[in-house]
Coordinates of C-alpha atoms and ligand atoms in Angstrom, one line a residue:
X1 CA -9.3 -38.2 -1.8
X2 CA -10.5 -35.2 0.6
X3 CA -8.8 -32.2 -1.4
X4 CA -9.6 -33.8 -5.5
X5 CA -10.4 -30.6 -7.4
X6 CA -12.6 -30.9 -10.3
X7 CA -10.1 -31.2 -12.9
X8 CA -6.6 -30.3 -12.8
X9 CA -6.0 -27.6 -15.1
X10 CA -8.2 -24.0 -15.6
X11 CA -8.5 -22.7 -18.6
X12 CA -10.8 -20.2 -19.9
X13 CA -13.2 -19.8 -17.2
X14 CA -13.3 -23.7 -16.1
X15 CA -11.9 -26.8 -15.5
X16 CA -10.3 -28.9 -17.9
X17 CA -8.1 -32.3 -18.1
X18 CA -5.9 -34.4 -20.9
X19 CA -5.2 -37.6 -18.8
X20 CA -2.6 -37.9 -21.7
X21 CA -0.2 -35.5 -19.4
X22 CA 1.9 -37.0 -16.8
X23 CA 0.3 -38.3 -13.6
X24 CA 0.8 -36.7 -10.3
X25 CA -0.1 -36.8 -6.7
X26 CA -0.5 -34.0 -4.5
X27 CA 0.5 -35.6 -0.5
X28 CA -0.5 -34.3 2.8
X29 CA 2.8 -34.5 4.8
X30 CA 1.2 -35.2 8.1
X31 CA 0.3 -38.7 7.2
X32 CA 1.6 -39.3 3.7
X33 CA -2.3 -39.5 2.4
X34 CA -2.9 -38.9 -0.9
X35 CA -5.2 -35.5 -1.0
X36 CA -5.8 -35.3 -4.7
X37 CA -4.4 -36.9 -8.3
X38 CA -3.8 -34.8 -10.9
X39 CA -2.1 -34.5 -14.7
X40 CA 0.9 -32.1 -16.1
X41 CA -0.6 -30.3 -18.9
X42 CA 0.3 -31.4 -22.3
X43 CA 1.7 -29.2 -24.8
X44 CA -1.8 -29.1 -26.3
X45 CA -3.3 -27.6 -22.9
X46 CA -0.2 -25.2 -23.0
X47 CA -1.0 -23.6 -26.1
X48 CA -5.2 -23.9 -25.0
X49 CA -4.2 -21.7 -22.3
X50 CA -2.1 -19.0 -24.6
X51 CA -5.2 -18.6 -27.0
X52 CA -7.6 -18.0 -23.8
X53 CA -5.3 -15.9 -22.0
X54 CA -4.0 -14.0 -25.4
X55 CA -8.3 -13.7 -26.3
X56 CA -8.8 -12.0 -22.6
X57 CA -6.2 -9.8 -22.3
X58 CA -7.3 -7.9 -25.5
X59 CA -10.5 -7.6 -24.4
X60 CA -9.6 -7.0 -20.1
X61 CA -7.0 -4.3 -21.4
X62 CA -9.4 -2.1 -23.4
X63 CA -11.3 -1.6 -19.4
X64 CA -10.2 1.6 -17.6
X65 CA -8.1 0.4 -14.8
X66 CA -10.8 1.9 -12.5
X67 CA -13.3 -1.4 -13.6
X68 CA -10.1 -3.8 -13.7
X69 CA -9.7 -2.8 -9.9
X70 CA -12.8 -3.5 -9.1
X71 CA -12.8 -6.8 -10.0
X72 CA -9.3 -7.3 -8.0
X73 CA -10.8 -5.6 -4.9
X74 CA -14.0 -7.8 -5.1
X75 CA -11.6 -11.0 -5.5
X76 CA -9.9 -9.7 -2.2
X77 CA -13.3 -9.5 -0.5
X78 CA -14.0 -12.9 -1.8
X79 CA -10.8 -14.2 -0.7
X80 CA -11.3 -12.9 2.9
X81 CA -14.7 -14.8 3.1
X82 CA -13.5 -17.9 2.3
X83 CA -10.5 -17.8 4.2
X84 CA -10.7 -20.4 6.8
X85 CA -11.6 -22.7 3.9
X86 CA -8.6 -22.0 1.4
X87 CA -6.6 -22.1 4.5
X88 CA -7.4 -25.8 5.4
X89 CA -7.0 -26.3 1.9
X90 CA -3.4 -24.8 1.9
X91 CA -2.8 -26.9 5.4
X92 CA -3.3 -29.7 3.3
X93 CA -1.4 -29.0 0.7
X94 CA 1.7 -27.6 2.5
X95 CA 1.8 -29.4 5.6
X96 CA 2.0 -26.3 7.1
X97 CA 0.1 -25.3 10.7
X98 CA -3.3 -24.2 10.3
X99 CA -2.6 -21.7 13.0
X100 CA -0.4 -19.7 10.0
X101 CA -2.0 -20.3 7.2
X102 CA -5.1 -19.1 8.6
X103 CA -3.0 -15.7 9.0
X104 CA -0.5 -15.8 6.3
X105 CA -1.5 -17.3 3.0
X106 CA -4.9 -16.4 1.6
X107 CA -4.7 -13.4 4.3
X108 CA -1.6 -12.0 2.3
X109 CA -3.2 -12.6 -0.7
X110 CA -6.1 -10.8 -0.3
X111 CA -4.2 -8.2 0.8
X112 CA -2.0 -7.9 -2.2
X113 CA -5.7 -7.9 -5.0
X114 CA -6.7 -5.4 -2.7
X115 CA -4.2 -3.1 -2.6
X116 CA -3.1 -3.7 -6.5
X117 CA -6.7 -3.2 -7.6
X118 CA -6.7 -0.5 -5.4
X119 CA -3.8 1.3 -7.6
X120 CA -5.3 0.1 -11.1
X121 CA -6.8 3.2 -11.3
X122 CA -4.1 5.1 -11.1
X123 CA -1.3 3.6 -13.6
X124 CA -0.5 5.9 -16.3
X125 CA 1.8 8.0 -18.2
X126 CA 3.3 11.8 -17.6
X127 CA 3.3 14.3 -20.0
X128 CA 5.9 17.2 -20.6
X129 CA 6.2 19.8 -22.6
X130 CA 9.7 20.5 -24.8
X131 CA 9.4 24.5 -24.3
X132 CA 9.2 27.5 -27.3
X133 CA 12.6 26.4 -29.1
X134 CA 10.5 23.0 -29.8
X135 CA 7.6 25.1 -31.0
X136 CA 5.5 24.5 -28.1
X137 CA 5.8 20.4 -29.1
X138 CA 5.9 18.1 -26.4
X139 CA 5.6 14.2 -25.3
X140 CA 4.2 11.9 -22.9
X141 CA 4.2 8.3 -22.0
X142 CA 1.7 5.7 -22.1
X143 CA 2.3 2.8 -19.5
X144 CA 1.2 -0.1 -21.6
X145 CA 0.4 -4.1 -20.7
X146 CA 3.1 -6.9 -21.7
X147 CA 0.0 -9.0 -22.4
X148 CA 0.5 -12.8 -21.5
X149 CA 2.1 -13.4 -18.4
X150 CA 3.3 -16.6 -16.9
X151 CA 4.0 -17.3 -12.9
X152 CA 5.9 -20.4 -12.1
X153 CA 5.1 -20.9 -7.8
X154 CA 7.1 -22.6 -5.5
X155 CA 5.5 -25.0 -2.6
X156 CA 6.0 -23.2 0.5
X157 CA 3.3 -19.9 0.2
X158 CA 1.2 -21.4 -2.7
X159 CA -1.7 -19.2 -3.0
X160 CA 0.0 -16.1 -1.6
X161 CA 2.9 -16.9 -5.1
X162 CA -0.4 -17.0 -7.0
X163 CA -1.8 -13.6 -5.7
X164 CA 1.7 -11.7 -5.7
X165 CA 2.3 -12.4 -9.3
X166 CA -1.3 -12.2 -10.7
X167 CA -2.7 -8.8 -8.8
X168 CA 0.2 -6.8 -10.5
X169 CA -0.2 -8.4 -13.9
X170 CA -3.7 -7.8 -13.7
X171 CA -3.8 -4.7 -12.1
X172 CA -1.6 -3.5 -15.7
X173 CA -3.9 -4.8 -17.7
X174 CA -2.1 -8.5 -18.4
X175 CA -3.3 -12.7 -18.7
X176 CA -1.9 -14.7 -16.7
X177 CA -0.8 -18.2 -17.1
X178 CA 0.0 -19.9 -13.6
X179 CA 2.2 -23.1 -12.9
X180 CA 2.1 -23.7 -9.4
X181 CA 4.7 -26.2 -8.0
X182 CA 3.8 -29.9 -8.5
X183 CA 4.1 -30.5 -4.6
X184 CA 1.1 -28.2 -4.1
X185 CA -1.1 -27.4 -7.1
X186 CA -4.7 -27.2 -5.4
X187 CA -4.8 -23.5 -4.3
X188 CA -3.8 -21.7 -7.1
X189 CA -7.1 -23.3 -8.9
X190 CA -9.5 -21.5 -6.1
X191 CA -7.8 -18.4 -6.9
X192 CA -9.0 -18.6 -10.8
X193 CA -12.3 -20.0 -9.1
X194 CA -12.3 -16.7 -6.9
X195 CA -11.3 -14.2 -10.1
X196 CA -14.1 -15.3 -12.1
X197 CA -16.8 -15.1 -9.1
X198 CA -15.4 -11.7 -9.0
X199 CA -16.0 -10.9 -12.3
X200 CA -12.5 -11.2 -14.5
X201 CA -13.3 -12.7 -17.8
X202 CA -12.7 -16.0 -19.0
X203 CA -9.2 -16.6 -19.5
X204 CA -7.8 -13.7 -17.4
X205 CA -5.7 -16.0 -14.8
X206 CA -5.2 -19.4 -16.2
X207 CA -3.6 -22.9 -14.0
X208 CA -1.9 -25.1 -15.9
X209 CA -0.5 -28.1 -13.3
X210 CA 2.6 -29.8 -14.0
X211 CA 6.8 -30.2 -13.6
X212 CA 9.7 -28.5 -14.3
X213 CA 8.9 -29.4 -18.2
X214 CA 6.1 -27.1 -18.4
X215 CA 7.3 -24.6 -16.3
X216 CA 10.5 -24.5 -19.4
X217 CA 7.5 -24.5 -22.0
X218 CA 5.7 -21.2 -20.6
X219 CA 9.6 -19.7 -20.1
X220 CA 10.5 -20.1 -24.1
X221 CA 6.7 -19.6 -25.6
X222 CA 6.7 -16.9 -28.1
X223 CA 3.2 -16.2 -27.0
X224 CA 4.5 -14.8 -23.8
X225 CA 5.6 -11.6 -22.9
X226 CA 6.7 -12.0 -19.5
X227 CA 8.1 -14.8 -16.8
X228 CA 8.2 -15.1 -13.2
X229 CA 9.1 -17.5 -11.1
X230 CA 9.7 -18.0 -7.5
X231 CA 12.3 -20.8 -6.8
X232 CA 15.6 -22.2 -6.6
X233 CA 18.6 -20.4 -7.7
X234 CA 19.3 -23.2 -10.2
X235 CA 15.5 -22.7 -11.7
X236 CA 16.0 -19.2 -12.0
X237 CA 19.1 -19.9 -14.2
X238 CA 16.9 -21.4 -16.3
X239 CA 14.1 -19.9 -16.8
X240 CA 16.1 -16.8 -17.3
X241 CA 17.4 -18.5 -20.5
X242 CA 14.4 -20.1 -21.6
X243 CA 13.8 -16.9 -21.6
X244 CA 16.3 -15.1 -23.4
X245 CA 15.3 -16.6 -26.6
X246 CA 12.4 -14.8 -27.1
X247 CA 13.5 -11.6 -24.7
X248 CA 10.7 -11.8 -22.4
X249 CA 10.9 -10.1 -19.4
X250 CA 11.8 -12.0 -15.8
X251 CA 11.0 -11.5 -12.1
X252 CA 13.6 -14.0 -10.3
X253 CA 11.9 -14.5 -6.7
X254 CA 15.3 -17.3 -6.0
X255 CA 16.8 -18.3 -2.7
X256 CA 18.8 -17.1 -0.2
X257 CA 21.4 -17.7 3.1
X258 CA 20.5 -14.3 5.0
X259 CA 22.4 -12.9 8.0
X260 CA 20.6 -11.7 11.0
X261 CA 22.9 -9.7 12.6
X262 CA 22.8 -9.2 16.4
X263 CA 25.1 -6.4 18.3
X264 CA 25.9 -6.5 21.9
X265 CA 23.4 -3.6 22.7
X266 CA 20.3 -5.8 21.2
X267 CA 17.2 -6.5 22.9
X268 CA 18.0 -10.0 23.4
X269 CA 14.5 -11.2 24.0
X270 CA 13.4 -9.4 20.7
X271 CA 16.5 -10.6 18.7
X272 CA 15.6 -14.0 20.0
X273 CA 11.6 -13.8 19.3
X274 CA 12.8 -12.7 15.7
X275 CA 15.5 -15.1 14.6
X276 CA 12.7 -17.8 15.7
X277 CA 10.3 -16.6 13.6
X278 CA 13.0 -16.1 11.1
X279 CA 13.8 -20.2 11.3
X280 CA 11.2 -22.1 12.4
X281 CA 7.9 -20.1 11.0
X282 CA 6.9 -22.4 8.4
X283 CA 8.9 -25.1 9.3
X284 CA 11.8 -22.6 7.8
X285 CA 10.9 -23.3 4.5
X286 CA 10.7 -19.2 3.9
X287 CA 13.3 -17.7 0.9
X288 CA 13.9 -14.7 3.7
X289 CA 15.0 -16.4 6.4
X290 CA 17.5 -15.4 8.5
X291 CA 19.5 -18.6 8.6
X292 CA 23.0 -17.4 9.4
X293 CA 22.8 -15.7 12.6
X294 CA 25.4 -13.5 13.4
X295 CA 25.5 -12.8 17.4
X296 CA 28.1 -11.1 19.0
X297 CA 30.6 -12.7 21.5
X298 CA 29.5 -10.7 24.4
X299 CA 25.8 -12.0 24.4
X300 CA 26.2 -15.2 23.2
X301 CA 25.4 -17.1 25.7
X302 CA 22.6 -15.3 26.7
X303 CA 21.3 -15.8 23.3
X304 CA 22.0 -19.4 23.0
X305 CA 19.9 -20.2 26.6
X306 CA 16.8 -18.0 25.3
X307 CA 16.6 -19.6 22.2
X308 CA 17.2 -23.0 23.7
X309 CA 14.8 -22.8 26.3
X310 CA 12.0 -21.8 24.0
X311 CA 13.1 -24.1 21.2
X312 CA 12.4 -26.0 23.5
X313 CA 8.4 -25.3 24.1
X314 CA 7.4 -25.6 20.2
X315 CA 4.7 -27.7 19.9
X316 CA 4.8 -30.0 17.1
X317 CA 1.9 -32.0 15.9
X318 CA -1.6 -32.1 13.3
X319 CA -1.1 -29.2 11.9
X320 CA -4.8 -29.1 11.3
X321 CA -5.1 -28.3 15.3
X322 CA -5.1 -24.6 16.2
X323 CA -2.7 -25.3 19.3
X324 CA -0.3 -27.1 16.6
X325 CA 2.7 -24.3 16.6
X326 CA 4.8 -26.3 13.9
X327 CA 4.2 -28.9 10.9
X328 CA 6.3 -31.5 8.9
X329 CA 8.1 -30.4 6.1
X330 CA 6.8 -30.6 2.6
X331 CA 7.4 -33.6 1.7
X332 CA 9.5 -36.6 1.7
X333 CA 12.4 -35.3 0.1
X334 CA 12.5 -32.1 1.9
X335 CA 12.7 -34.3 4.9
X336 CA 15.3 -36.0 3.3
X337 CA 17.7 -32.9 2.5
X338 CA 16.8 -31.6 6.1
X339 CA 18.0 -34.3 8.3
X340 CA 21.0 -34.9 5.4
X341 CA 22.3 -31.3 6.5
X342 CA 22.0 -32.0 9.9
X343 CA 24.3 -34.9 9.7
X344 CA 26.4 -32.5 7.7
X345 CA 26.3 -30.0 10.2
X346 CA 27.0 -32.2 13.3
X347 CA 29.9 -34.1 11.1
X348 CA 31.5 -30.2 10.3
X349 CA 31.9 -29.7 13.8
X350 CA 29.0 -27.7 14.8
X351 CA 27.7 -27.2 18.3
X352 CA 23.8 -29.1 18.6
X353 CA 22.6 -26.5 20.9
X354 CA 19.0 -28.3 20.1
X355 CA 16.7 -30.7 17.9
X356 CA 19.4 -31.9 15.5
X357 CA 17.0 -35.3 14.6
X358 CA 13.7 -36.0 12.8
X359 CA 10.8 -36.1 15.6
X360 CA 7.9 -38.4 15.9
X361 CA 4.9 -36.9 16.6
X362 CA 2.7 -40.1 17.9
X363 CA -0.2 -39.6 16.4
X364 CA 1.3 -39.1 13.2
X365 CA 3.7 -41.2 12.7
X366 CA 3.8 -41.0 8.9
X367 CA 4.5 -37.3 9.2
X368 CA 7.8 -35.4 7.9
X369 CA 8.5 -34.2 11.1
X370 CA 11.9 -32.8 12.1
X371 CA 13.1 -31.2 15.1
X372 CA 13.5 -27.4 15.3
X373 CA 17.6 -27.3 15.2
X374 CA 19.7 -24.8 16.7
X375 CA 24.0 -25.3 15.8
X376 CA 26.1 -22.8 16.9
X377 CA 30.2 -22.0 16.9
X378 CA 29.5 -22.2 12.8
X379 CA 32.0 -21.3 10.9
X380 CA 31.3 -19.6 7.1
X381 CA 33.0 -22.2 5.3
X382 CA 30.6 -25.1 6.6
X383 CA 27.9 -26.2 4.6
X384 CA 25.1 -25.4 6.9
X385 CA 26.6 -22.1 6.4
X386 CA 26.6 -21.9 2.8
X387 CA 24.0 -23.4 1.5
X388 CA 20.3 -23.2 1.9
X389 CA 18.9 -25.8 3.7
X390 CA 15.0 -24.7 4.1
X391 CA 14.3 -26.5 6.9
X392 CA 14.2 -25.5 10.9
X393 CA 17.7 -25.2 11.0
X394 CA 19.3 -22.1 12.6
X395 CA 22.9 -21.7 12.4
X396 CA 24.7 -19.3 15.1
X397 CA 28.1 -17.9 14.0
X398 CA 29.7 -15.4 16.6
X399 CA 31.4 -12.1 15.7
X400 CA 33.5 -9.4 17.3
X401 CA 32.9 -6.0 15.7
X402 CA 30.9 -4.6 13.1
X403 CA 33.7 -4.2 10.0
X404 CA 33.9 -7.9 10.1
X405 CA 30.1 -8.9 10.2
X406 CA 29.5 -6.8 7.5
X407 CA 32.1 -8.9 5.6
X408 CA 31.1 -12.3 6.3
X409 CA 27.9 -11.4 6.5
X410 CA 28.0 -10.5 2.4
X411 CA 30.4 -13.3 1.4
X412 CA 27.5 -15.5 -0.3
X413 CA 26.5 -15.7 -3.8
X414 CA 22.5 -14.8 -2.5
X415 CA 21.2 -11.5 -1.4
X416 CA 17.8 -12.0 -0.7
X417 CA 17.4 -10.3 2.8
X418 CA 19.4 -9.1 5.9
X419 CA 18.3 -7.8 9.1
X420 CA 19.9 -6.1 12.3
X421 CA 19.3 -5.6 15.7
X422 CA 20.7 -3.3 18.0
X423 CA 19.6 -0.2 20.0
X424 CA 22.2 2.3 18.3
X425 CA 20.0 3.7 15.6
X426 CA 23.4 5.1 13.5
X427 CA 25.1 1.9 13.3
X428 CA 21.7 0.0 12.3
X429 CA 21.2 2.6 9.7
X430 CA 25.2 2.2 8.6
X431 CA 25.0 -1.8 8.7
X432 CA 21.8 -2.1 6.8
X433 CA 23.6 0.3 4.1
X434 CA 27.1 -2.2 3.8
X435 CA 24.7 -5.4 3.5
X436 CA 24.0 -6.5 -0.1
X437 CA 20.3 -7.9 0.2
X438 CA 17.0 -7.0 -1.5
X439 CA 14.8 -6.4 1.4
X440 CA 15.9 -5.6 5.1
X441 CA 14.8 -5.5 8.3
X442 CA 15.9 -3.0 11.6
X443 CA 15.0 -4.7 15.1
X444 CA 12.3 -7.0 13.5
X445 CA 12.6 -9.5 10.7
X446 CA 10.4 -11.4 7.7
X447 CA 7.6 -8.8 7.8
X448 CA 6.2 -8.3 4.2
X449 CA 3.8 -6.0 4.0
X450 CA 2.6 -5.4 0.3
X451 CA 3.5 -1.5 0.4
X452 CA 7.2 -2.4 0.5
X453 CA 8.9 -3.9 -2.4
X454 CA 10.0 -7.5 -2.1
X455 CA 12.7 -8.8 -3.8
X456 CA 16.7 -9.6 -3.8
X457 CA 20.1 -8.9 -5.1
X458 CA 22.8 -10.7 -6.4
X459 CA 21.7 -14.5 -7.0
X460 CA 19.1 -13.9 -5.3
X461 CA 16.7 -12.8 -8.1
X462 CA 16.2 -9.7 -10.5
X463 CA 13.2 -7.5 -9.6
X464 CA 10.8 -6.6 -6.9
X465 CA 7.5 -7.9 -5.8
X466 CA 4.5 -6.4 -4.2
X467 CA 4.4 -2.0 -3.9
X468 CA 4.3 0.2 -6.5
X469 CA 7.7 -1.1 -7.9
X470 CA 5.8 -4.4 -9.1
X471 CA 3.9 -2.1 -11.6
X472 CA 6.8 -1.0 -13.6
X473 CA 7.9 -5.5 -13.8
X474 CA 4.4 -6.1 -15.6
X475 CA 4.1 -3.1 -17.8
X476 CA 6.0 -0.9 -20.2
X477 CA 6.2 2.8 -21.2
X478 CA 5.6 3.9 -24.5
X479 CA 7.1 7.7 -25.5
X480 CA 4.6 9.7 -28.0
X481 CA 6.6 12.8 -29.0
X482 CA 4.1 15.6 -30.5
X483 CA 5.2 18.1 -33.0
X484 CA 2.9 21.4 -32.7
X485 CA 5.3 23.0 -35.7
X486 CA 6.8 22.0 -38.9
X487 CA 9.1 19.2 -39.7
X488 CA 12.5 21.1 -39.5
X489 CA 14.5 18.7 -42.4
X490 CA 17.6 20.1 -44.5
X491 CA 16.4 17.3 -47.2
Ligands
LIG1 P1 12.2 -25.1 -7.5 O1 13.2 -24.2 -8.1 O2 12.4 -26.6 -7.4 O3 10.8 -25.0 -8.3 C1 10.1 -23.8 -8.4 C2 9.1 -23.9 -9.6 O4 9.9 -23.9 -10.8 C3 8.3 -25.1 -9.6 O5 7.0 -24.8 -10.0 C4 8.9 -26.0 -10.6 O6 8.1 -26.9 -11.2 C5 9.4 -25.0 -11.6 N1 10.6 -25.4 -12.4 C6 11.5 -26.3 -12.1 N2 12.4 -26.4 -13.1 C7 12.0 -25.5 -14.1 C8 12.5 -25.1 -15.3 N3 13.6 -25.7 -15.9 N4 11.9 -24.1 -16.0 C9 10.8 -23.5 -15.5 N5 10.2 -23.9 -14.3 C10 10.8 -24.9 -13.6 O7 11.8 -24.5 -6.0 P2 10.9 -25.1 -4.9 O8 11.7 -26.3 -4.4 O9 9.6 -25.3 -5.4 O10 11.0 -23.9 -3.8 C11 12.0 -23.7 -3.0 C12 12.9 -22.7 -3.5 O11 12.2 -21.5 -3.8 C13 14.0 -22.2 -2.5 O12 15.2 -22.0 -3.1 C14 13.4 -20.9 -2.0 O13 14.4 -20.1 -1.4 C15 12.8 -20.4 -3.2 N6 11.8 -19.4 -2.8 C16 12.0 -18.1 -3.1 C17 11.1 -17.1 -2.8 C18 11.3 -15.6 -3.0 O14 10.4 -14.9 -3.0 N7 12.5 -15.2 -3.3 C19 9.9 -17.5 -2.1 C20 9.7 -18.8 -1.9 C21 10.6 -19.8 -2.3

């Protein structure tokens, strides 16, 4: 097995097992090999991982943020040098091009310890003062750790999950305990590798490897403090109320259906070059994407031949080959689900504009490949419309004017992102503004840069990743008042 790591769990500063857990493969989806066999922890490795994470955190939150970024920034530099290898790694796992994760994954990662370890020196309280009729007395805030963290990832950006959650935590002076998805567990272990070369003590940022089960156990454990997870929508549900029993704190990173909005005045060759990478990047299995795409009567057509035409040209194949622009999905029954929607889709009365089938990719022919997929005339109530699909599936809906874009574009139960593209800069301001979504985009779409807060609304999850706004998720302010006079008491 090309991709076995050591052991499957790290705890503590190293690699441990307990073959008594649950069995597991980890697939690459190009050929259906097995890259590596691993166990779900038990609940004894659970509760190993508590003590080491609880026993670091004491000690990693009495450094001045100052040394704590250090280590961060020196994991980013670390990450960066060994990028070409966690990105093979992550190719393997994923399925996913080599020509993006060699861009995308570790890449964003890095940049996230980098830039959180560059602000660790800087979190803190305020101080103000209550003026003469308070005798001079006044009170400032301390911005405290949460202590033991947990991070439940999903399978599409594995290592990048990793690094969004930990680099905050850390940054505030929390543990971490990580659960990556079961479907790709290997990367997140190279990141605990990489934070110890850096220099994080033992038991910092923890992997424990397993299902759904363990994911519950970190959710309810009274030993920690905080929970995030990226996911579905049905996860978030319940890890929110796993939760609620011992009033942790959550970060819900869940799904979404997001409108890409196009207006008659649009760059069409821009608008086109976006919703693309806003449906087939990744295979389009990204949370942001922009898979209800909104394009306005008048340029329909001249939409619909542009994105045909270079549909079209995607070049399928090993994802370990540069030249490869687009891999199989994730697994067998994300192939499964994909090609079950496009039935749907097709039987709903939708217009195949393209793809609409699973592909075969010759030299692969164990691979699950699927067709990049363009319907359009779809209408909101079908169920490519509705629900998220998380495959290379774009669905073109047409609209007429702007009051009634705005509408259909928020009748969903997610709000995870929205963009617009059009040339009047007043009406892209006044759309953006209507749309109920997290994060936006104006004339571009799924940029991330870790400066700007990530994150959605309604079902879509509750608070923000990445920026300064992640600080606040994995931290808490404590209020000293400070009398300078007497007690004033009538007792
Ligand atoms: P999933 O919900 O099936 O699993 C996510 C993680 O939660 C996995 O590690 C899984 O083992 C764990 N889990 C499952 N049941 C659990 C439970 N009861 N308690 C605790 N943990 C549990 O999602 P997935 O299939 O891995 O990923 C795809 C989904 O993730 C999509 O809906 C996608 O939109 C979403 N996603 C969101 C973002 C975002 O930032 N908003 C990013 C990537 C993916």
């Amino acid at each position: 097995m090309r991709a076995q790591p050591k052991a499957s769990h790290f705890i503590g500063g190293e690699y441990v097992d307990d073959t008594a857990g649950a069995a597991f493969e980890s697939i690459y989806s190009a050929t259906g090999e097995v890259i590596a066999k691993l166990h779900s922890a038990t609940p004894a490795i659970i509760e190993r991982a508590v003590e080491a994470a609880r026993a670091a955190q004491i000690q990693w939150a009495q450094l001045s943020g100052a040394e704590r970024g250090r280590v961060l920034r020196r994991a980013a530099d670390i990450m960066r040098q060994k990028n070409r290898e966690l990105s093979e790694l992550e190719t393997l796992d994923t399925g996913k091009p080599l020509q993006e994760t060699l861009v995308a994954d570790a890449a964003s990662g890095a940049d996230c310890l980098e830039y959180f370890g560059c602000m660790a020196a800087d979190i803190g309280g305020s101080q103000m003062d209550l003026g003469a009729s308070a005798n001079g007395s006044f009170f400032y805030t301390r911005r405290e750790p949460l202590g033991v963290c947990a991070g439940i990832g999903a399978w599409n950006y594995p290592v990048q999950i990793a690094s969004w959650k930990a680099a905050p935590a850390l940054a505030c002076g929390n543990a971490m305990i990580f659960k990556p998805s079961e479907t790709t567990p290997l990367t997140a272990l190279k990141l605990a590798e990489i934070l110890m070369e850096a220099g994080a003590p033992a038991g910092l940022f923890n992997v424990v490897q397993g299902m759904g089960d363990v994911g519950a156990a970190l959710s309810s454990h009274a030993g920690i403090a905080k929970v995030s997870v990226t996911g579905s929508v049905p996860t978030g549900v319940k890890v929110m109320s796993g939760a609620a029993e011992t009033l942790k704190k959550v970060t819900l990173e869940l799904g979404g259906k997001s409108p890409l909005i196009v207006f008659s005045d649009a760059d069409i060759t821009n608008a086109v070059s976006a919703a693309m990478l806003g449906n087939f990047y990744s295979t389009g299995q990204i949370c942001s994407n922009g898979t209800r795409v909104f394009v306005h009567r008048d340029v329909l057509d001249a939409f619909l031949v542009e994105v045909s035409r270079r549909a079209a040209k995607i070049t399928l194949g090993d994802p370990l080959d540069e030249a490869t622009q687009m891999g199989p999905l994730v697994s067998g029954t994300q192939y499964d689900k994909v090609l079950a929607y496009m039935e749907q889709g097709k039987a709903e009365g939708a217009r195949l504009v393209t793809g609409g089938e699973a592909a075969h990719v010759r030299a692969l022919p164990h691979g699950y490949f699927v067709q990049p997929t363009v319907f359009a005339d779809v209408t909101d109530e079908m169920t490519i419309a509705r629900e998220e699909i998380f495959g290379p599936v774009m669905c073109v809906l047409t609209f007429d004017d702007e009051a009634e874009v705005l509408e259909r574009a928020n009748a969903t139960q997610f709000g995870l992102a929205a963009g617009v593209f059009t040339r009047d800069i007043a009406r892209a301001h006044r759309v953006i503004a209507g749309l109920k979504a997290g994060t936006c985009w104006i004339n571009t779409y799924n940029l991330t840069p870790v400066e700007m807060p990530f994150g959605g609304s309604k079902r879509s999850g509750i608070g923000r990743e990445n920026s300064r706004a992640a600080l606040e998720h994995y931290s808490e302010l404590k209020s000293v008042y400070v009398e300078m006079g007497d007690v004033d008491s009538p007792y």
